[in-house]
Coordinates of N, CA and C in Angstrom, one line a residue:
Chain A
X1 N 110.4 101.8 97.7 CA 109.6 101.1 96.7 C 108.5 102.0 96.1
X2 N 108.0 101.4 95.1 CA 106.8 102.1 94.4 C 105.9 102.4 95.3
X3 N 105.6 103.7 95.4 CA 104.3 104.3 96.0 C 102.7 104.5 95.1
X4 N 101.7 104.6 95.6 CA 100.5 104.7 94.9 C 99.8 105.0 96.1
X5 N 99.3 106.3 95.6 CA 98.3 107.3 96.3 C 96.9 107.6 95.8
X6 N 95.8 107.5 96.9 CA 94.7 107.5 96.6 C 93.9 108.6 97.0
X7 N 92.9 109.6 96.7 CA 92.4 110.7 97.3 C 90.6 110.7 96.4
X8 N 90.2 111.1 97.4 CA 90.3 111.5 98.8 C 90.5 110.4 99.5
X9 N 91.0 109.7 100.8 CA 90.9 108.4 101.8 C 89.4 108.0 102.3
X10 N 88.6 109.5 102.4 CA 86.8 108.8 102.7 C 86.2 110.4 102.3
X11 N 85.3 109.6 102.0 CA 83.9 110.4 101.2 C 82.8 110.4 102.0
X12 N 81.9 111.1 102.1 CA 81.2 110.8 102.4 C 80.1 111.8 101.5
X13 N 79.3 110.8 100.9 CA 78.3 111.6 99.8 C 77.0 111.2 100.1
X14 N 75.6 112.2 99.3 CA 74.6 112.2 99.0 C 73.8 111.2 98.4
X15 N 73.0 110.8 98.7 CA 72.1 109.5 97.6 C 72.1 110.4 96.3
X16 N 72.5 109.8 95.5 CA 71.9 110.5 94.1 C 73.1 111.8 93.4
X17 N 74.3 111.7 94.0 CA 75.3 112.4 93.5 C 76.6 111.6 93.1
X18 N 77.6 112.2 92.5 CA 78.8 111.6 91.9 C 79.8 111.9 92.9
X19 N 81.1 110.4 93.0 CA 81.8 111.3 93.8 C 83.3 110.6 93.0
X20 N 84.2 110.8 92.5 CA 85.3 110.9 91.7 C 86.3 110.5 92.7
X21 N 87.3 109.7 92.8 CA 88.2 109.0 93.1 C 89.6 109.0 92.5
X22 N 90.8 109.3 93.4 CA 91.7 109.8 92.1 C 93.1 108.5 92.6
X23 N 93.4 107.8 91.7 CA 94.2 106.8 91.9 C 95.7 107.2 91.1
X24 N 96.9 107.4 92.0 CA 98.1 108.1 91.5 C 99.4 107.4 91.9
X25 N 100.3 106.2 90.4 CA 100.8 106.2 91.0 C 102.5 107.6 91.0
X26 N 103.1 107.5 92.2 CA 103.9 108.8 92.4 C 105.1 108.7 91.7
X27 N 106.0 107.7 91.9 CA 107.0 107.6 90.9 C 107.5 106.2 90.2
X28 N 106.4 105.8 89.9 CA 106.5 105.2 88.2 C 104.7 105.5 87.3
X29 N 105.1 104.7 86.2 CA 104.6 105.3 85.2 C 103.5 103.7 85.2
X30 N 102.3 104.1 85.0 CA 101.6 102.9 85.1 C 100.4 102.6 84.1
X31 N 100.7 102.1 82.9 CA 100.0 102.0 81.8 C 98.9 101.1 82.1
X32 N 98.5 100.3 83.5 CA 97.4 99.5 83.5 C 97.2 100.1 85.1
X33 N 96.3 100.0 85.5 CA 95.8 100.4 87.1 C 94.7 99.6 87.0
X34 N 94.4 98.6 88.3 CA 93.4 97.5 88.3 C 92.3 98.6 89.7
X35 N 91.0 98.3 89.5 CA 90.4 99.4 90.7 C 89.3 98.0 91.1
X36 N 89.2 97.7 92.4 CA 88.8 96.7 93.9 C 87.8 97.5 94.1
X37 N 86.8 96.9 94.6 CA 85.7 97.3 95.5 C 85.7 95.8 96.6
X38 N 85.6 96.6 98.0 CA 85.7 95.5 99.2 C 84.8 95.5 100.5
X39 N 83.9 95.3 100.9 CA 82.9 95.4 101.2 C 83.6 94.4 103.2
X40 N 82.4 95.2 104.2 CA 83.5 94.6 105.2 C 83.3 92.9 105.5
X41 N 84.7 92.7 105.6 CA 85.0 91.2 105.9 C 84.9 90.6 104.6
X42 N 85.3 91.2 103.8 CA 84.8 90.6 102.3 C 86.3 90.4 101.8
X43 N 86.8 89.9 100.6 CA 87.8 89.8 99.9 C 87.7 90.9 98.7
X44 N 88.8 91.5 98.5 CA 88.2 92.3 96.9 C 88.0 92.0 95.9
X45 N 87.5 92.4 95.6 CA 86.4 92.2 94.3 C 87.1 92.8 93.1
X46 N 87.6 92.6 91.9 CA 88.2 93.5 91.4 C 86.7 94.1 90.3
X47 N 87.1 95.1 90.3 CA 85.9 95.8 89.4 C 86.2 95.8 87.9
X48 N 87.4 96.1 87.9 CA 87.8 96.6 86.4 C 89.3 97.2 85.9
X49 N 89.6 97.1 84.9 CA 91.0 97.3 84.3 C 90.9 98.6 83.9
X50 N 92.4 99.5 84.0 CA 91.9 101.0 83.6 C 93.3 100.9 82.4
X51 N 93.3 101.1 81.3 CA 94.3 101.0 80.9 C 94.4 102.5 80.0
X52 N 95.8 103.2 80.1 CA 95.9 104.3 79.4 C 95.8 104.6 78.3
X53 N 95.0 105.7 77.8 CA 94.4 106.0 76.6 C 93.5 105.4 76.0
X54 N 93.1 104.4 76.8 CA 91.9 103.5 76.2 C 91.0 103.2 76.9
X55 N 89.7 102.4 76.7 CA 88.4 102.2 77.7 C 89.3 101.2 78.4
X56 N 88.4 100.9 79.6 CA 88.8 100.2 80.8 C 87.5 99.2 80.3
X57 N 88.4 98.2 80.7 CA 87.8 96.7 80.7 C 87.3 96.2 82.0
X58 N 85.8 96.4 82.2 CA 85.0 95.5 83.3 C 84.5 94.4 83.6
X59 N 84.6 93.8 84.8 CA 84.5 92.4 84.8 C 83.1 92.4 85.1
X60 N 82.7 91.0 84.5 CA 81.1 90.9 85.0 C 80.5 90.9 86.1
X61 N 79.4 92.0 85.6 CA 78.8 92.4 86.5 C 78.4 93.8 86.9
X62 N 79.8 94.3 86.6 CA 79.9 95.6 87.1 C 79.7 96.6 86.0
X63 N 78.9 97.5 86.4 CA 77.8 98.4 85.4 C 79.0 99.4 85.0
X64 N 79.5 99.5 83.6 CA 80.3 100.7 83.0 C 79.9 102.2 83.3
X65 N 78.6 102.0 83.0 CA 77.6 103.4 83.1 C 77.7 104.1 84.5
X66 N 77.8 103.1 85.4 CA 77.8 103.3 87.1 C 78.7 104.1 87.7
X67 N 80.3 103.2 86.9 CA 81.4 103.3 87.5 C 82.3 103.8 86.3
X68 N 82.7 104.9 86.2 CA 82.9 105.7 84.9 C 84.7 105.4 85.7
X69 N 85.4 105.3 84.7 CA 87.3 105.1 84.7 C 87.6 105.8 84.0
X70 N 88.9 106.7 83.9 CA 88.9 107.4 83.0 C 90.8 106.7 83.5
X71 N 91.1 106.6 82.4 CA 93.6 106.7 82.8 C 93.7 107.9 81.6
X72 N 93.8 109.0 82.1 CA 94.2 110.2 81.1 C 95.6 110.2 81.2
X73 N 96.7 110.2 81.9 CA 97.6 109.8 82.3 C 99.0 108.7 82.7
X74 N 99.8 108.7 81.9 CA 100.3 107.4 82.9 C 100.7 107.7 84.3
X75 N 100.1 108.3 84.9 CA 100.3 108.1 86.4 C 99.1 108.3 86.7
X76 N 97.8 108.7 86.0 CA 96.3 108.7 86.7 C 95.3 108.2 86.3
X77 N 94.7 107.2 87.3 CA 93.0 106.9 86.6 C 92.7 107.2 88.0
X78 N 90.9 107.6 87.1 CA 90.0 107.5 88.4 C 89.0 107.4 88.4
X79 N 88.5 106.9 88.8 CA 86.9 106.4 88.8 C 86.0 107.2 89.8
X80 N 84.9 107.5 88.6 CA 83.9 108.1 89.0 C 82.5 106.9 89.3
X81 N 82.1 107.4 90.4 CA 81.0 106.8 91.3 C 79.4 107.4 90.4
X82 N 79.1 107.4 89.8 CA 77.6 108.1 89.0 C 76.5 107.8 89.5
X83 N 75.6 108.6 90.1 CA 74.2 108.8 90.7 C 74.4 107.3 92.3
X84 N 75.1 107.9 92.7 CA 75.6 106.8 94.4 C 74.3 106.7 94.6
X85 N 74.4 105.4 95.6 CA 72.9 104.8 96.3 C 74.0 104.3 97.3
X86 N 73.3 104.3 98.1 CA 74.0 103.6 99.7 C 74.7 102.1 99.4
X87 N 74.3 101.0 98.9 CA 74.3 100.3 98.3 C 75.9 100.1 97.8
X88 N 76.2 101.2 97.3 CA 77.4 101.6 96.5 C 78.9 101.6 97.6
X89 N 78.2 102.1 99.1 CA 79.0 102.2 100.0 C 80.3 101.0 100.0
X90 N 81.5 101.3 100.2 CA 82.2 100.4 100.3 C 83.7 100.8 100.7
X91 N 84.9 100.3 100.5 CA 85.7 100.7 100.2 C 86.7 100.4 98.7
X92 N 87.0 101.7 98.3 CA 87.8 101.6 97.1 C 89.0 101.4 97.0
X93 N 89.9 100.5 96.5 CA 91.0 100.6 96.3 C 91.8 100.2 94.9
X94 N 92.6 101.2 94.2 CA 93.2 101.5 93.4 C 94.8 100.5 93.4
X95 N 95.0 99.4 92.4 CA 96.6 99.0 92.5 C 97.0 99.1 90.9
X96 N 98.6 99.2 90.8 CA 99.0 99.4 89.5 C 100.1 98.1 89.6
X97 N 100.7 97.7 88.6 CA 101.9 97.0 88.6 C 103.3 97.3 88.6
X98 N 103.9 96.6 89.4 CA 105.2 97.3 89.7 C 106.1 97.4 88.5
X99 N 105.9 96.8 87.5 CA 107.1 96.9 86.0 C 107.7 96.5 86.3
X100 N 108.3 95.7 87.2 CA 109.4 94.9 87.2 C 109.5 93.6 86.2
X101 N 108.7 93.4 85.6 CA 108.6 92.0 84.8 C 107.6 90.8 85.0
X102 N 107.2 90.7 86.2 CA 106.3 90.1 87.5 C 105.5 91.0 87.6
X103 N 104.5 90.4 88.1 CA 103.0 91.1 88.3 C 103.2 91.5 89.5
X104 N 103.8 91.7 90.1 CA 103.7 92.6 91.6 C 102.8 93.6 91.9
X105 N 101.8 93.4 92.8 CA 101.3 94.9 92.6 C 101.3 95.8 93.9
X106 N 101.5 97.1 93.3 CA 101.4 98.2 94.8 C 100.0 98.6 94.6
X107 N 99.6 98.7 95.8 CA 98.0 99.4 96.2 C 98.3 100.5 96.6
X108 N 97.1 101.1 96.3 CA 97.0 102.6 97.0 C 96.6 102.0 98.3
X109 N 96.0 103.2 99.0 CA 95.7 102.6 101.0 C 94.0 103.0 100.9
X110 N 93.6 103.3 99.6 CA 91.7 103.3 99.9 C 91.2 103.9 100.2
X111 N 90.0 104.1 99.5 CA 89.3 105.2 99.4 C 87.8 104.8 100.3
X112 N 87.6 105.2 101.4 CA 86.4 104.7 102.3 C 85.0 105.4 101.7
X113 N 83.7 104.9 100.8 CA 82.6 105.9 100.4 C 81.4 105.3 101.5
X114 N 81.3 106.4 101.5 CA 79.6 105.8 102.2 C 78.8 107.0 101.8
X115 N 77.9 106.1 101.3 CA 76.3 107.2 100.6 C 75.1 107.1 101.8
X116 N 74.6 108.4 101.5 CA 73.9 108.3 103.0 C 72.4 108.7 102.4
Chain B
X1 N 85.4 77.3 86.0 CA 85.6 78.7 86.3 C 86.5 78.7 87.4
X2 N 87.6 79.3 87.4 CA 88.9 80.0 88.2 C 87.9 79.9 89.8
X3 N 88.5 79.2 90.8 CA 88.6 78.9 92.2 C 89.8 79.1 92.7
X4 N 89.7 80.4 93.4 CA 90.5 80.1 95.0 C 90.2 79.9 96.6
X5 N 90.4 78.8 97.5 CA 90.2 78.7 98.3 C 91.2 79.1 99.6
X6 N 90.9 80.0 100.3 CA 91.7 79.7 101.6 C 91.0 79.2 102.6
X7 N 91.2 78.2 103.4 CA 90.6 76.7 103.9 C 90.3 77.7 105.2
X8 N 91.2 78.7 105.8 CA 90.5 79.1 107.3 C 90.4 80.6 106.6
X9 N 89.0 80.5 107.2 CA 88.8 82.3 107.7 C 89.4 82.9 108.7
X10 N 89.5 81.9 109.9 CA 89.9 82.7 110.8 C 91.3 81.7 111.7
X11 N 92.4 82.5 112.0 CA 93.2 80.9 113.0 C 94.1 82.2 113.8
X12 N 93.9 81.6 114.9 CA 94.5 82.3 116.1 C 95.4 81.0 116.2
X13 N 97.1 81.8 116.4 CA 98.0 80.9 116.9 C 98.7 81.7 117.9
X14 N 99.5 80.9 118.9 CA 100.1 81.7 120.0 C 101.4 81.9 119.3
X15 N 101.5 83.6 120.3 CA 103.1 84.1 120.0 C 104.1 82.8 120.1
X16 N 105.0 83.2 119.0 CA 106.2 82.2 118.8 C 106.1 81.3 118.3
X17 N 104.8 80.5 118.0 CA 104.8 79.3 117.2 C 104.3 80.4 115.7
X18 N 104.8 78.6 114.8 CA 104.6 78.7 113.3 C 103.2 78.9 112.4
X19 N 102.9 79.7 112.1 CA 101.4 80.2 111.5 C 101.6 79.1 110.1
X20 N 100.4 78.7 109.8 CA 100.2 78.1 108.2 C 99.1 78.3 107.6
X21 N 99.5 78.9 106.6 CA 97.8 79.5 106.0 C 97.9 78.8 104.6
X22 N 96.8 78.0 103.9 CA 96.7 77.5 102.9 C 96.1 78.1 101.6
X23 N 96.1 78.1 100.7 CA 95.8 78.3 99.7 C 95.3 77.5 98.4
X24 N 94.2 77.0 98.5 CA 94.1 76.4 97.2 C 93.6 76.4 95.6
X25 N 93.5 76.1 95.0 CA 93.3 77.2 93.9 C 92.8 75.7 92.9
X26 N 91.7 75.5 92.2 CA 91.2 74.5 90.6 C 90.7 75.4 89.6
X27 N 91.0 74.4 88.4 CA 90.4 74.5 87.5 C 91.2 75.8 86.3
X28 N 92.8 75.9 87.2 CA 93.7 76.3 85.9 C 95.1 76.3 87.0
X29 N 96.0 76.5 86.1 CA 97.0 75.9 86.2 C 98.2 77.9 86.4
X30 N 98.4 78.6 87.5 CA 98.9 79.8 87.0 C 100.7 79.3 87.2
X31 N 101.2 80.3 86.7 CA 102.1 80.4 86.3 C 103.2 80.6 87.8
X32 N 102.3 81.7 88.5 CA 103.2 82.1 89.8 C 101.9 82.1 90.5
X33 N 102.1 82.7 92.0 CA 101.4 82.5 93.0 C 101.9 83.9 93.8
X34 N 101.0 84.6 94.0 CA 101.5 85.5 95.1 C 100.9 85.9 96.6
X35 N 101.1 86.0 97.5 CA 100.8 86.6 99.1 C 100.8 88.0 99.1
X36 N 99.5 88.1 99.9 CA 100.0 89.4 100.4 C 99.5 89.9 101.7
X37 N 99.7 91.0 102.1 CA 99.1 90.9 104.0 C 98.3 93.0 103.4
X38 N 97.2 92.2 104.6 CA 96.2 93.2 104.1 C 95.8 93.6 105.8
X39 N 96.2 94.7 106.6 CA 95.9 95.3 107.7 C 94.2 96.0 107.5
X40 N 93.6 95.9 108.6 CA 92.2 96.9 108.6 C 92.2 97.9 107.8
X41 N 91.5 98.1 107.1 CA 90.9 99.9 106.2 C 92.4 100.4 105.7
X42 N 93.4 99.4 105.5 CA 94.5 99.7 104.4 C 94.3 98.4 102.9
X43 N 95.1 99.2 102.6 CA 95.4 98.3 100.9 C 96.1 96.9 101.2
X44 N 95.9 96.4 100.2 CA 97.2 94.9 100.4 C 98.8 95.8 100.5
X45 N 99.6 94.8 100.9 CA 100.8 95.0 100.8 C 101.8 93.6 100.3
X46 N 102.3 93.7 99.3 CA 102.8 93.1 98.6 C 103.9 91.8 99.7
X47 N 103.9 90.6 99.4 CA 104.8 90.0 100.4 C 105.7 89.3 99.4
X48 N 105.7 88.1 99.1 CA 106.0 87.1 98.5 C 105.6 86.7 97.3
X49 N 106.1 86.4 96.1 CA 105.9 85.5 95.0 C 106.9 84.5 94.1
X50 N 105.8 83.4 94.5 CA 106.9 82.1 93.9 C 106.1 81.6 93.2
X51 N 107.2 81.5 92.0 CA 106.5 80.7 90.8 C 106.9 79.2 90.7
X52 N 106.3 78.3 89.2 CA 106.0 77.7 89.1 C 106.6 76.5 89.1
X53 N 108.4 76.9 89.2 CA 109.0 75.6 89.2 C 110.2 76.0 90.0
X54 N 109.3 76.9 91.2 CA 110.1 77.2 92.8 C 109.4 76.4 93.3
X55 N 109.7 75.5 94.3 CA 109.1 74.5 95.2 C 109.0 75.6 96.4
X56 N 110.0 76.3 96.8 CA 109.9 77.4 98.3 C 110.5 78.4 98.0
X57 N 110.3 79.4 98.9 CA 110.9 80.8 98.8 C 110.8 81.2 100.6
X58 N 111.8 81.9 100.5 CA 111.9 82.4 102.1 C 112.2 84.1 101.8
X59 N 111.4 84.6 103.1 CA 111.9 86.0 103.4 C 111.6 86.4 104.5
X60 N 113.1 86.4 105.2 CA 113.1 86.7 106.3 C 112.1 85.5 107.2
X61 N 110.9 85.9 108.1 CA 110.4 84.8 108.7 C 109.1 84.0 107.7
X62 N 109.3 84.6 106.6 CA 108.4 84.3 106.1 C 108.7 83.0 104.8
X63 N 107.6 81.5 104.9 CA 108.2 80.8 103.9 C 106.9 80.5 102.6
X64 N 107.1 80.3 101.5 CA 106.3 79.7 101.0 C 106.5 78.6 100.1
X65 N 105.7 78.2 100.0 CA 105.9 76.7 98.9 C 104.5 76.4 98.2
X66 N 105.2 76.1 96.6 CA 104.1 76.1 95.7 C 104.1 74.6 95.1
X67 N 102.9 73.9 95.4 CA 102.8 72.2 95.1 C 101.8 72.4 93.8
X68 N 102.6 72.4 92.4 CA 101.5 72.7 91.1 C 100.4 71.2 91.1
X69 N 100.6 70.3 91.9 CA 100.2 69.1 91.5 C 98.7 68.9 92.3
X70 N 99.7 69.9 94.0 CA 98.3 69.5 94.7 C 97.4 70.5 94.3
X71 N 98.1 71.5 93.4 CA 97.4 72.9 93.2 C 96.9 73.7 95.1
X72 N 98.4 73.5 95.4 CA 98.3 74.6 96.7 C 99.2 75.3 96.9
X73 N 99.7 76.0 97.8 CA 100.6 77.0 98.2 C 100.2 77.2 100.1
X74 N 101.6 77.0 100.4 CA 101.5 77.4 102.1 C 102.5 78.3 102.3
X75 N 101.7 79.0 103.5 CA 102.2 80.0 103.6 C 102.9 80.2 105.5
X76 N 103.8 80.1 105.1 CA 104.3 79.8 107.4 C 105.1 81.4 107.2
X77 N 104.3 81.5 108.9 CA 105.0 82.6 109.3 C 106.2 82.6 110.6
X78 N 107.2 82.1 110.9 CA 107.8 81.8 112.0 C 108.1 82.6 113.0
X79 N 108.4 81.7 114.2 CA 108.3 82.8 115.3 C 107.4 84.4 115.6
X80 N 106.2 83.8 115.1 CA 104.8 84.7 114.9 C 105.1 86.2 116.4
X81 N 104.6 86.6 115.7 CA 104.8 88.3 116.9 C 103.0 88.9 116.6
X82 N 102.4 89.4 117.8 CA 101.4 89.9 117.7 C 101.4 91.1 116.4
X83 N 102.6 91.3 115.7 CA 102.4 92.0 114.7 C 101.9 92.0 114.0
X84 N 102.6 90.4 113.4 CA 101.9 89.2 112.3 C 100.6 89.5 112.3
X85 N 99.5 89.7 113.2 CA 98.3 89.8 113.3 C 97.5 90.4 112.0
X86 N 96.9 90.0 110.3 CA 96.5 90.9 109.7 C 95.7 89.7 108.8
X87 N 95.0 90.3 107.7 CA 94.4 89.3 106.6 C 95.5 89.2 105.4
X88 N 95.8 87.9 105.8 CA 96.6 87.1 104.6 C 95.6 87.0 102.9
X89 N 96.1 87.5 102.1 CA 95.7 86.9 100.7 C 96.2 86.1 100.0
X90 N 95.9 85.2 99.2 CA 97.1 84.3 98.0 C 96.2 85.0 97.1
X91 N 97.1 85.1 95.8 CA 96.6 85.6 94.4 C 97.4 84.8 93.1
X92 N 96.6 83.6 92.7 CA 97.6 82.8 92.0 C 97.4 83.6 90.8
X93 N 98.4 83.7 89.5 CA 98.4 84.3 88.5 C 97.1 84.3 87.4
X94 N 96.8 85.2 87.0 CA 95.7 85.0 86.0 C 96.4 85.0 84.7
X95 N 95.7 84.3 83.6 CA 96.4 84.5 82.8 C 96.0 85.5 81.8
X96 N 94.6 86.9 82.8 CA 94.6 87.2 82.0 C 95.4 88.8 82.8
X97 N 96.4 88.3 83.1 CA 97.1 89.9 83.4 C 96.3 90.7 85.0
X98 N 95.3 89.6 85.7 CA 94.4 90.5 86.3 C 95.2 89.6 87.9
X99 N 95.0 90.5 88.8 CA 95.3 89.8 90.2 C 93.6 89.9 90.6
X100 N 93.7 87.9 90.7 CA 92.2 87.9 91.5 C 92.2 87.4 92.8
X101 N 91.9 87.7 94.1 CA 92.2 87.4 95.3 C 91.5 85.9 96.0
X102 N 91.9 85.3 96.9 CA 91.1 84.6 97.4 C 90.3 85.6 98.4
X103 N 89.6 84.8 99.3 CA 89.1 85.4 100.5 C 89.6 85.8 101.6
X104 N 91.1 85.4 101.8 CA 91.2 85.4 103.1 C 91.3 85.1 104.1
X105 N 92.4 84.8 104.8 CA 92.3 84.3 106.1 C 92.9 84.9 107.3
X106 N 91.9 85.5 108.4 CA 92.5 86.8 109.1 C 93.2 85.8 110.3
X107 N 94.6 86.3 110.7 CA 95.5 85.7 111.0 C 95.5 86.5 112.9
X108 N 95.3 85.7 113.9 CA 95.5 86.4 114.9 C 96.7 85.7 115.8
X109 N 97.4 86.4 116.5 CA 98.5 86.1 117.0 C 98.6 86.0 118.4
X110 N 97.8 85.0 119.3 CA 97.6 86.0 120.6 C 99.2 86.1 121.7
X111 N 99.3 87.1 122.0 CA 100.3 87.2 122.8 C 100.5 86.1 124.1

């Protein structure tokens, strides 16, 4: 099946620095990639739509300025983390759609941040 | 505004018998309905999706059934194995192209 790879799997950063997230899927081509934030015992949250060659669409709430997305690629978006606060800590997870016709989606396996 | 409920946080059933996890969902009407099983500090993993004018779908031990009236979906796991053990999601369809999750219902299996 469709694979989707996420890097780094855990971070661990600085209060007040950036830390970049790379969401890949490996063999298909994925013109939308949806990016979760999940906090523990929580359900995910979805953050925002990454769609290729174009801005990413965020759901309310969630600060564009914050959480920078970039899909340069159809096989890559990634979201940048901008000036982290602990706060920010969570886990990230990256899914794209399978193309099959149906919204199926494959997830990456998540990106662990913790700002210290 | 778009509600999903799953009615247990938490249900411990014993090895061998039948798991049922609910799902319920107001205030829109989706098209399909999907499951998925989400292990500790991994991603979801895709399970099941039945749409709107499937009453059930089976795979392997897994069944579901979508009631558009009651606006629910259940989800049985048979002959449950401590493997079963993980957090179940439903994700009824959005219509705007987005998968929004419920919360959850972490599923334990005791041996």
């Amino acid at each position: 099946g469709a694979v989707v790879s996420q890097h780094p799997s855990r971070v661990i950063c600085k209060s007040g620095t950036s830390v970049k997230i790379e969401c890949r899927s490996l063999d298909f081509q994925a013109t939308t990639m949806f990016w979760y934030r999940q906090f523990p015992k929580q359900s995910l949250m979805l953050m925002a739509t990454s769609n290729e060659g174009s801005k990413a669409t965020y759901e309310q709430g969630v600060e564009k300025d914050k959480f920078l997305i970039n899909h340069a690629s159809l096989t890559l978006s990634t979201l940048t983390v901008t000036s982290a606060h602990p706060e920010d800590s969570s886990f990230y997870i990256c899914s794209a759609p399978s193309g099959t016709g149906v919204d199926e989606q494959y997830f990456g396996p998540g990106t662990r941040l913790t700002v210290t | 505004s778009q509600k999903i409920e799953q009615n247990s946080e938490a249900l411990n059933i014993q090895e061998g018998k039948t798991a049922t996890l609910t799902c319920n969902y107001t205030n829109y009407s989706p098209a399909y309905l999907q499951w998925y099983r989400q292990d500790p500090g991994r991603g979801p993993v895709f399970l099941l999706l039945i749409r709107e004018n499937e009453k059930e779908k089976r795979k392997e031990r897994l069944k579901v059934t979508f009631d558009t009236t009651l606006k629910q979906s259940l989800f049985h796991i048979t002959a449950s194995q401590p493997a079963d053990s993980a957090t179940y999601l439903c994700a009824p369809e959005n219509r705007d192209d987005k998968i929004i999750f419920g919360k959850g219902t972490r599923l334990h299996i005791l041996p």
